[in-house]
mmCIF file of C-alpha atoms in Angstrom:
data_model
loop_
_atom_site.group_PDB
_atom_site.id
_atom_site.type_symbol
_atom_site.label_atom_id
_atom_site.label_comp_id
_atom_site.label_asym_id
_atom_site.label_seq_id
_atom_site.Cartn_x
_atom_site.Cartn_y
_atom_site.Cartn_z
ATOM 1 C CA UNK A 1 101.173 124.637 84.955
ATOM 2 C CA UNK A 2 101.239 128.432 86.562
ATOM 3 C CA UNK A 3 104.508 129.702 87.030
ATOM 4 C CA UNK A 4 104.513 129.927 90.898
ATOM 5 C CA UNK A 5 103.517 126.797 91.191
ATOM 6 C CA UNK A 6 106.480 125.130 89.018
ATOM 7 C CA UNK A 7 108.828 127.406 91.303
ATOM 8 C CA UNK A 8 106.844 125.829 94.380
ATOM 9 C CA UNK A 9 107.202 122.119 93.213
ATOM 10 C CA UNK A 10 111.386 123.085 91.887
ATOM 11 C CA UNK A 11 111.296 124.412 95.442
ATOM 12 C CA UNK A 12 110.165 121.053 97.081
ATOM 13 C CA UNK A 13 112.102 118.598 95.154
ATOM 14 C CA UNK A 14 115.589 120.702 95.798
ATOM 15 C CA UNK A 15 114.436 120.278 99.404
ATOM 16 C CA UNK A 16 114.347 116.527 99.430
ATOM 17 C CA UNK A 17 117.132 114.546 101.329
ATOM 18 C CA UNK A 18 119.972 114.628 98.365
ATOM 19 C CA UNK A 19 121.616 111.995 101.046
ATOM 20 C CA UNK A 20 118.702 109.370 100.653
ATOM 21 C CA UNK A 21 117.466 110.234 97.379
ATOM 22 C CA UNK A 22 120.636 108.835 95.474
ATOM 23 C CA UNK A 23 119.009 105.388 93.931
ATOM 24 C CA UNK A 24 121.355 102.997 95.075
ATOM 25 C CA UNK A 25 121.198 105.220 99.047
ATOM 26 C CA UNK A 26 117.391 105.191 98.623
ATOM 27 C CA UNK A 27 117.386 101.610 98.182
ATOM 28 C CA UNK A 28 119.933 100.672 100.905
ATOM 29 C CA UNK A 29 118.199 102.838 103.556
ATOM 30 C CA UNK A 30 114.760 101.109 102.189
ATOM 31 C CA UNK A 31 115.831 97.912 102.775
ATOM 32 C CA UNK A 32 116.850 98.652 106.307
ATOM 33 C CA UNK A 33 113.605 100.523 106.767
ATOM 34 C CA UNK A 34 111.734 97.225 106.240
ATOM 35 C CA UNK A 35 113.865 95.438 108.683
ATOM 36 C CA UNK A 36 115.540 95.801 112.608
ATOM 37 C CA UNK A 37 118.624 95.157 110.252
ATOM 38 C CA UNK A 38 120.322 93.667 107.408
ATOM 39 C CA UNK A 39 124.207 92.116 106.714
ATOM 40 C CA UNK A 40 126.195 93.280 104.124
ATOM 41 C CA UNK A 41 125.985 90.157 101.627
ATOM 42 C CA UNK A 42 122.053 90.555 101.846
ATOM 43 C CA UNK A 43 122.661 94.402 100.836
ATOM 44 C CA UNK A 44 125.045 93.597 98.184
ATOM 45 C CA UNK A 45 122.669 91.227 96.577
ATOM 46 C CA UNK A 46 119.792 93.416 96.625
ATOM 47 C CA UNK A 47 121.012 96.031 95.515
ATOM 48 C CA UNK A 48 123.538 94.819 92.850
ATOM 49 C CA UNK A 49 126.158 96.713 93.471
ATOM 50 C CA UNK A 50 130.071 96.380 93.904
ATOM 51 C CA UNK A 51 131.553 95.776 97.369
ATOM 52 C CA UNK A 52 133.163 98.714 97.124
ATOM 53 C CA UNK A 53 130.427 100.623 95.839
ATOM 54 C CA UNK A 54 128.331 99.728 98.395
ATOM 55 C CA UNK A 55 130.744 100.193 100.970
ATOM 56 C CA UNK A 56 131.380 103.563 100.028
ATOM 57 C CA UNK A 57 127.526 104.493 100.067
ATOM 58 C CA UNK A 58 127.354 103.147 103.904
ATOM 59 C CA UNK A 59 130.319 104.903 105.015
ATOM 60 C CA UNK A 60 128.323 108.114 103.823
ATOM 61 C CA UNK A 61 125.096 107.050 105.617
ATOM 62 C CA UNK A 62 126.958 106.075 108.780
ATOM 63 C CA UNK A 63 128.827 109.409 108.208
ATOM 64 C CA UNK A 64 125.449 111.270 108.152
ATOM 65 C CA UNK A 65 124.324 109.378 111.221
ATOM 66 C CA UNK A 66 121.834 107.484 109.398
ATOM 67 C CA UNK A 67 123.095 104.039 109.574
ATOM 68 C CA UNK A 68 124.608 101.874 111.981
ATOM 69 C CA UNK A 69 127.619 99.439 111.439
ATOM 70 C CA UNK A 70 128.326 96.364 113.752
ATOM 71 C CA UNK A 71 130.520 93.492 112.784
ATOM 72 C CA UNK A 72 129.241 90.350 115.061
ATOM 73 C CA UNK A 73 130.430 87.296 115.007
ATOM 74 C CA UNK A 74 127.609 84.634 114.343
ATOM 75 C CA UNK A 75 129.370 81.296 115.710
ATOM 76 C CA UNK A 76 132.630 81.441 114.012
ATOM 77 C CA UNK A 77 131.604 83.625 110.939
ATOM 78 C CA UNK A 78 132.230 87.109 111.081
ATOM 79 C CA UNK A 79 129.508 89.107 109.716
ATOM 80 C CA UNK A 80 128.782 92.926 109.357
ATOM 81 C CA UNK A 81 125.111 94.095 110.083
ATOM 82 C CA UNK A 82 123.607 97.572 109.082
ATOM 83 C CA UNK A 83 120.635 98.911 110.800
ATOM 84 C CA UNK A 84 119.074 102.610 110.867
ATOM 85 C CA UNK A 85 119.526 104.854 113.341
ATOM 86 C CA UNK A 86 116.312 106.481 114.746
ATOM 87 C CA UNK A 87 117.621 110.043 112.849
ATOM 88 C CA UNK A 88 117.734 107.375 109.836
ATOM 89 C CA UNK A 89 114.321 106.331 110.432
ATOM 90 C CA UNK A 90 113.154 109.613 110.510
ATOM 91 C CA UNK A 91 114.754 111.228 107.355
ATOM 92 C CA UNK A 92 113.518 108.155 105.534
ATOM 93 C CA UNK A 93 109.768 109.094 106.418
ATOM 94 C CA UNK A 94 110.029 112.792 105.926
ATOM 95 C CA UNK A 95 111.530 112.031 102.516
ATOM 96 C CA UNK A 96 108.604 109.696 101.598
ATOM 97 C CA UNK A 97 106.281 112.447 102.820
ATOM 98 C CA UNK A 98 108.274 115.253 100.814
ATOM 99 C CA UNK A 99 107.933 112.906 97.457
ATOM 100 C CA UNK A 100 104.046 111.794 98.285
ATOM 101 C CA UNK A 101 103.434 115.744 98.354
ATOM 102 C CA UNK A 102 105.348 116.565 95.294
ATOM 103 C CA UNK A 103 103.231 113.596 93.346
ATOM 104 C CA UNK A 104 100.616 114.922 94.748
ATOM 105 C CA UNK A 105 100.761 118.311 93.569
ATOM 106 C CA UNK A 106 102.024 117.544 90.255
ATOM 107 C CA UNK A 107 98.849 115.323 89.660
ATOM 108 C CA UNK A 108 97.026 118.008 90.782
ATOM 109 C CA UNK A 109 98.051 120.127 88.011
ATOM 110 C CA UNK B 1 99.219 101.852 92.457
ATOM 111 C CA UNK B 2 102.598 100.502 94.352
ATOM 112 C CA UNK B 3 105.992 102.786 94.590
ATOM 113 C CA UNK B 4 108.667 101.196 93.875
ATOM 114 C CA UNK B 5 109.660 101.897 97.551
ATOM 115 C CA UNK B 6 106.403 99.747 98.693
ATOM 116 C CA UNK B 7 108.436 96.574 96.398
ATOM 117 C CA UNK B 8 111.481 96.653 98.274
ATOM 118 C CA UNK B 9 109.656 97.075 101.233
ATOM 119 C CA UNK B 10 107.428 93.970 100.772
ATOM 120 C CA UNK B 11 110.488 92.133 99.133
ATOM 121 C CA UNK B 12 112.520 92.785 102.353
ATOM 122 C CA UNK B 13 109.673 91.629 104.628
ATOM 123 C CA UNK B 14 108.826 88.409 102.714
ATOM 124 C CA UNK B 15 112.579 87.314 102.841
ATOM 125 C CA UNK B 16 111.721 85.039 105.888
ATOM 126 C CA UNK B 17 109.920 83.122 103.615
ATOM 127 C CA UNK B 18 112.053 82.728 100.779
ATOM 128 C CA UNK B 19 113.367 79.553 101.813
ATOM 129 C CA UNK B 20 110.268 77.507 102.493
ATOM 130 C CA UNK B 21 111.790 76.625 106.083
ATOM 131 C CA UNK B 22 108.959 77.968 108.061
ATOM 132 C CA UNK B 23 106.312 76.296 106.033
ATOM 133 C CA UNK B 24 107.548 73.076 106.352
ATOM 134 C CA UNK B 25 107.966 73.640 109.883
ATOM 135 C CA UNK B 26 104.456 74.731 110.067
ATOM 136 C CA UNK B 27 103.468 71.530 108.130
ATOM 137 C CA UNK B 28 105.524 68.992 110.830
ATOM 138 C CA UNK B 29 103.986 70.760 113.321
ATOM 139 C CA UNK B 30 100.096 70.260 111.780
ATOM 140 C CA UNK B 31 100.965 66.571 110.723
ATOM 141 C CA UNK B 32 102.196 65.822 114.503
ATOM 142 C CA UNK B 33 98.852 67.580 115.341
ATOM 143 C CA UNK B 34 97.162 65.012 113.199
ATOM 144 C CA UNK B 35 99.029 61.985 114.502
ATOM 145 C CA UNK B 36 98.636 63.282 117.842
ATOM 146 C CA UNK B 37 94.127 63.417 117.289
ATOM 147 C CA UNK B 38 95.170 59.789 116.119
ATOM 148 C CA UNK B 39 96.379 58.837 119.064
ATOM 149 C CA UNK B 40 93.921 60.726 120.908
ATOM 150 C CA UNK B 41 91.212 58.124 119.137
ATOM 151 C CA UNK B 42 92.708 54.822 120.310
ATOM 152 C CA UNK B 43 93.130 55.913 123.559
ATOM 153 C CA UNK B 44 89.835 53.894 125.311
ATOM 154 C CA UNK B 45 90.514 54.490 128.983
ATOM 155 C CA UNK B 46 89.003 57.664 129.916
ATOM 156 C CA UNK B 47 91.941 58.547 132.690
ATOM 157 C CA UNK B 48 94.496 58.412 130.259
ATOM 158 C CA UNK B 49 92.034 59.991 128.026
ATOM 159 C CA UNK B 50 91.979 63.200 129.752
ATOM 160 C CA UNK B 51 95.574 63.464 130.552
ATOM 161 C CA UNK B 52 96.147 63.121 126.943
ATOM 162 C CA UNK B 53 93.400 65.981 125.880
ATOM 163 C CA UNK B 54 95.589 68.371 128.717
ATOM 164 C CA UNK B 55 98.496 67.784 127.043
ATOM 165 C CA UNK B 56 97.359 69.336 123.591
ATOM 166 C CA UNK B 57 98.527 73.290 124.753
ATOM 167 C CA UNK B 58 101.791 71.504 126.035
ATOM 168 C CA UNK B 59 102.584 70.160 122.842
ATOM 169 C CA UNK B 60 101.473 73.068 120.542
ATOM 170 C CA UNK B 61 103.871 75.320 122.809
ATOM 171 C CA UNK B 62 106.532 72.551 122.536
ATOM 172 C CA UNK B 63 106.481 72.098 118.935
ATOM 173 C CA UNK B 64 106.068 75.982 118.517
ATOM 174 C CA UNK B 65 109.139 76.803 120.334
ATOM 175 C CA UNK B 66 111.182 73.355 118.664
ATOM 176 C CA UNK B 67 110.171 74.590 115.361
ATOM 177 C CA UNK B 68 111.384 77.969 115.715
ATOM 178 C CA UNK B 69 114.947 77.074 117.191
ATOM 179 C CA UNK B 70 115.208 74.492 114.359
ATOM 180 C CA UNK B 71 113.902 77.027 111.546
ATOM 181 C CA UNK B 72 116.579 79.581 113.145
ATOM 182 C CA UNK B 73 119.203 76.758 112.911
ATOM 183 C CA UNK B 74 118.655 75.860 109.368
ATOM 184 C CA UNK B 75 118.773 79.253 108.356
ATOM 185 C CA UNK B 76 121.798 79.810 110.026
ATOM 186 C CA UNK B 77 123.728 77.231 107.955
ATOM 187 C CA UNK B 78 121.391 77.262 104.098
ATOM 188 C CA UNK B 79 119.989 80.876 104.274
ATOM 189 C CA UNK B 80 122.140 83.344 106.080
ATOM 190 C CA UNK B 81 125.530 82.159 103.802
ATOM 191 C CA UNK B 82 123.822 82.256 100.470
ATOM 192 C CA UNK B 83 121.641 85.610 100.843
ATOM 193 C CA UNK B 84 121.810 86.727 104.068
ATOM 194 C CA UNK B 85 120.681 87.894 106.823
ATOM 195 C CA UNK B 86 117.903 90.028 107.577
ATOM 196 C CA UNK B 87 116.789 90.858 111.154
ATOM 197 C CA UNK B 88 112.733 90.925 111.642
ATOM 198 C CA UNK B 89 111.530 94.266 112.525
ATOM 199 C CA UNK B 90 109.507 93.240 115.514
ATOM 200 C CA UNK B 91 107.151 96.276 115.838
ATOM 201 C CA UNK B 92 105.072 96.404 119.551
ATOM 202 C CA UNK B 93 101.632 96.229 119.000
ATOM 203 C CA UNK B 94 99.439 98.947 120.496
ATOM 204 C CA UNK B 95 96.803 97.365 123.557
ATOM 205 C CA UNK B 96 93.370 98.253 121.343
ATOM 206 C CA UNK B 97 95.276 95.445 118.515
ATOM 207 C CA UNK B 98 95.453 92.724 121.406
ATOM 208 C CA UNK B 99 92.304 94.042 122.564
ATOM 209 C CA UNK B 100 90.376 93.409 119.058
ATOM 210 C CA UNK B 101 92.942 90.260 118.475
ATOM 211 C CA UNK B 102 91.863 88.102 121.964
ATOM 212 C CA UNK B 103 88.128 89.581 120.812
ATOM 213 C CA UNK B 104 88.088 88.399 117.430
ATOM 214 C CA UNK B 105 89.791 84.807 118.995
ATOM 215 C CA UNK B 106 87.246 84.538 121.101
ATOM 216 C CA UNK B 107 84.550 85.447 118.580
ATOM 217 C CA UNK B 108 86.004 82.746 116.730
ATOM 218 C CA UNK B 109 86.474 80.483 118.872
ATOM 219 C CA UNK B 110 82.457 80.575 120.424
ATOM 220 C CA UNK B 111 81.272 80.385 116.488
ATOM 221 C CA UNK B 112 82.859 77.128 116.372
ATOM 222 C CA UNK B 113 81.615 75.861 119.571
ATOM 223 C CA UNK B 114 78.261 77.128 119.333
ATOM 224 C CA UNK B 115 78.627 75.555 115.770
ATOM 225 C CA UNK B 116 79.406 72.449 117.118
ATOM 226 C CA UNK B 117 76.708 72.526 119.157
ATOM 227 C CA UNK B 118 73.937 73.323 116.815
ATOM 228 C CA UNK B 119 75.406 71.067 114.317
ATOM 229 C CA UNK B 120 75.873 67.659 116.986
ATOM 230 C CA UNK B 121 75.340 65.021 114.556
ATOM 231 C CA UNK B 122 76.293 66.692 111.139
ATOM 232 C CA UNK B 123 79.890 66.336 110.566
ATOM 233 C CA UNK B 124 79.784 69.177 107.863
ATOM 234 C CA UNK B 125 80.047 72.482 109.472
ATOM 235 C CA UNK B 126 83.067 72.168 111.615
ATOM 236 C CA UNK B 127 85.374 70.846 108.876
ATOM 237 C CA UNK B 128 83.935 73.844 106.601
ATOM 238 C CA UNK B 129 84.235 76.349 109.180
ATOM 239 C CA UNK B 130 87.667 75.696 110.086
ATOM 240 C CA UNK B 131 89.201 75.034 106.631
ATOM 241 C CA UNK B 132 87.844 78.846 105.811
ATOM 242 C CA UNK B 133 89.216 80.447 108.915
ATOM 243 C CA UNK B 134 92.987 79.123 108.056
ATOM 244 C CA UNK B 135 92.154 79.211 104.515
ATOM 245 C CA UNK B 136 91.571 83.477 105.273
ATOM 246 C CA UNK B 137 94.487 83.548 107.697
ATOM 247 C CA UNK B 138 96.606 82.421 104.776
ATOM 248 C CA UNK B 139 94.948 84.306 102.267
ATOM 249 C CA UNK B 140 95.712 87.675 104.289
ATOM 250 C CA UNK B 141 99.432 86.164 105.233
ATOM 251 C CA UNK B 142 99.625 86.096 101.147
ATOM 252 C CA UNK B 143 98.091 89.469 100.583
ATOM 253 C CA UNK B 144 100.304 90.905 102.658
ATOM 254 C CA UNK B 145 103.942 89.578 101.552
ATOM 255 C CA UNK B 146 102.612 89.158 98.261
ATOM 256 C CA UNK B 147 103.027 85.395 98.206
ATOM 257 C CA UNK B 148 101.291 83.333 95.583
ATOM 258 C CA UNK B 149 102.536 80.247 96.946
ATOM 259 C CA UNK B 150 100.109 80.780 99.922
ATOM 260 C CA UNK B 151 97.181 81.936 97.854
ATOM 261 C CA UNK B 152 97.578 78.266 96.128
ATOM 262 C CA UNK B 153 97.924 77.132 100.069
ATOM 263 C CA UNK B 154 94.710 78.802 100.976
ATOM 264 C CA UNK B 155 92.476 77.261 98.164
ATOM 265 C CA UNK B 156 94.093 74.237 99.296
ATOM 266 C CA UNK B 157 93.158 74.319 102.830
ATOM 267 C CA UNK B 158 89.670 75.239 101.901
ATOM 268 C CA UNK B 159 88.473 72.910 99.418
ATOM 269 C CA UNK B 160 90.301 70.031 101.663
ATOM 270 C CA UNK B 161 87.796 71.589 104.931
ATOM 271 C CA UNK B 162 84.534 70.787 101.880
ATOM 272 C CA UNK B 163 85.978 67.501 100.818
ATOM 273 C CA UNK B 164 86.311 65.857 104.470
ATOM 274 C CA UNK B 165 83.086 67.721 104.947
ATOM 275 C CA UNK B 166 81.440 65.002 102.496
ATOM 276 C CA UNK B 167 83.681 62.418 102.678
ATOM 277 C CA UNK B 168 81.706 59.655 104.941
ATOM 278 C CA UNK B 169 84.484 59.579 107.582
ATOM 279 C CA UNK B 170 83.912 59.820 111.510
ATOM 280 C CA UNK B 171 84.455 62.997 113.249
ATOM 281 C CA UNK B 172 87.547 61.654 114.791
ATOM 282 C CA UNK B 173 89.207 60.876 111.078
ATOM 283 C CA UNK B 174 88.229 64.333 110.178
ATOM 284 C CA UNK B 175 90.066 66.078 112.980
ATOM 285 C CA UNK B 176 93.062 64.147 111.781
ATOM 286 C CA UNK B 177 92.782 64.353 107.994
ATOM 287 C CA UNK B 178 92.052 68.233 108.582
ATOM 288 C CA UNK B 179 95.823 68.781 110.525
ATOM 289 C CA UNK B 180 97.679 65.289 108.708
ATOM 290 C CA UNK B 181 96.746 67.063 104.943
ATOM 291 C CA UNK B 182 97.044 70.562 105.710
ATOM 292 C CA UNK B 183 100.157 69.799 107.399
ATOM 293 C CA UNK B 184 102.030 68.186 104.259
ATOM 294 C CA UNK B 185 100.032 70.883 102.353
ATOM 295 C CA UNK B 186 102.719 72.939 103.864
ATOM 296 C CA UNK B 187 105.520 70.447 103.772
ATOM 297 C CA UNK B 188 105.504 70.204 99.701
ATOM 298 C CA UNK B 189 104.874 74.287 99.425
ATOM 299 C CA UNK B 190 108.074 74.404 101.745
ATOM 300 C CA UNK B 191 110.036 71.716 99.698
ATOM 301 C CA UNK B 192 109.328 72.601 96.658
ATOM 302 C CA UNK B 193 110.156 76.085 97.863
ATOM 303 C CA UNK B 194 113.801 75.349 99.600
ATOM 304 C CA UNK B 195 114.582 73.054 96.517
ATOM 305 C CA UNK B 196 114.107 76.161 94.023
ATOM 306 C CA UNK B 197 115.667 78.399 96.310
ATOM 307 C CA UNK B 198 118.712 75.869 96.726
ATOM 308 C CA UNK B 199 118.885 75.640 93.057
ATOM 309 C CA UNK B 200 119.229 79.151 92.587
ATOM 310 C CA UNK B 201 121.534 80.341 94.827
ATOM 311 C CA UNK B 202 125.237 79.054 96.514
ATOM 312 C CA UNK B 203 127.417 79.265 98.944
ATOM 313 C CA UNK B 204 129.753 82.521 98.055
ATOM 314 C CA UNK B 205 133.320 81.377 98.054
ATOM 315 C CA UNK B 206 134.398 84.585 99.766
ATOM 316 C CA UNK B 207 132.374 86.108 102.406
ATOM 317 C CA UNK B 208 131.659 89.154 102.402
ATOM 318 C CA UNK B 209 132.784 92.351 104.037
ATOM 319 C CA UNK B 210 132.759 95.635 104.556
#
């Protein structure tokens, strides 16, 4: 691997969305990609994580702007659905892009 | 080679079928279809005939719109407490889609006819042709979600369109073996389905909450 082109590739992947490239973020914001939306006990099964860990990593979505939060009431259950916001959306495709173009360059080398 | 972004992806977008609801609802639907060509045959007067033959887009729309409240219903009360809930992405689709879509229908739809026209006598073709048009339909339905379930559906469906091709049945019996075993096709993929799903998951004892 030349030199400048490590520094290029080091350069790319400090670029990346740190917000959406924590795993358990990553997969949250996935999930909701996929979907027009998703409640929080389909989240916390998918992802495996503690109600309180998962609650913390949607407060710092929601707190980006990324995510939505809505608690509904669906007939007498109360339920709380997540979607992504269109400035979700699009961080979630530019960081795809970013890490197809890093891949791609590293296979390249 | 698939990302592990692509699994979740497909994952999230095959949840509606996780449950088998939709199949079986699929599969009451085709089996009232083949009752329905049933009836169709033992109607003799040709009034009531026709009336009867009208009232085939009627019913699909009814039983389309019956089984969708009732899948919605069911999920409401075994899938949505146990897993879930995950909104379809309903994406519009562009006019040249719809355009090739109602072109390939109709494509489709004049191969069979013409089909049955070339073929008046022979009870072979029709059976054969349809069979492999659902058959792909499922096929590409499995491809997508990556379903294996509906791979096994689509062999199904296929080698049932070349058995009542040779079975020496009337066309009439065919049209309603074709929909009748197709139909609980469906049903047993869906039961089996919800009974493996039920046995794997419960009801949470708290619900959840943010």
């Amino acid at each position: 691997m030349k030199p400048e082109t490590g520094a290029a590739n080091l350069q790319s992947i400090s670029g990346v969305d740190r917000l959406i490239h924590e795993p358990a973020r990553l997969m949250i914001v996935t999930i909701l990609y996929a979907s027009a939306g998703a409640d929080f006990l389909y989240l916390l099964r998918e992802t495996g994580l503690t109600k309180g860990n998962l609650s913390a990593h949607l407060g710092k979505l929601e707190e980006a702007g990324y995510v939505k939060i809505e608690k509904i009431f669906r007939g007498k259950i109360p339920q709380t659905l997540l979607s992504l916001t269109p400035e979700g959306r699009a961080a979630f495709e530019n960081y795809r892009e970013q890490l197809k173009q890093i891949v791609q360059s590293i296979s390249k080398e | 080679m698939k990302s592990e972004i692509d699994t979740v992806i497909q994952r999230t977008q095959r949840y509606w079928y996780v449950d088998g609801l939709g199949e079986i609802a699929v599969g009451v639907m085709l089996l009232i279809f083949g009752l329905y060509f049933g009836l169709l045959g033992l109607v003799q007067n040709p009034t009531l005939q026709m009336v009867v033959a009208l009232g085939q887009p009627v019913l699909f729309l009814l039983l389309w719109w019956l089984g969708g409240k009732a899948v919605r219903r069911l999920k409401e009360r075994l899938t949505y407490p146990r897993t879930g809930y995950v909104a379809l992405q309903r994406k519009k689709k562009p006019l040249s889609r719809l355009i090739i879509a109602a072109i390939t229908a109709g494509a489709v739809g004049g191969l069979v006819g013409l089909l049955q026209a070339l073929s008046s006598g022979s009870q072979v073709i029709i059976p054969v042709v349809v069979s492999l048009l659902l058959a792909l339909s499922v096929a590409i339905i499995a491809r997508r979600f990556g379903l294996l379930r509906f791979y096994l559906l689509a062999v199904y469906t296929a080698l049932l369109g070349v058995l009542l091709a040779v079975l020496p049945i009337s066309e009439d019996q065919q049209n309603i073996f074709i929909f009748a075993l197709f139909g609980l096709g469906w049903i047993v993929s869906g039961a089996v389905t919800l009974a493996r799903y039920l046995a794997s998951t419960q009801l949470p004892s708290e619900d959840g909450g943010l």
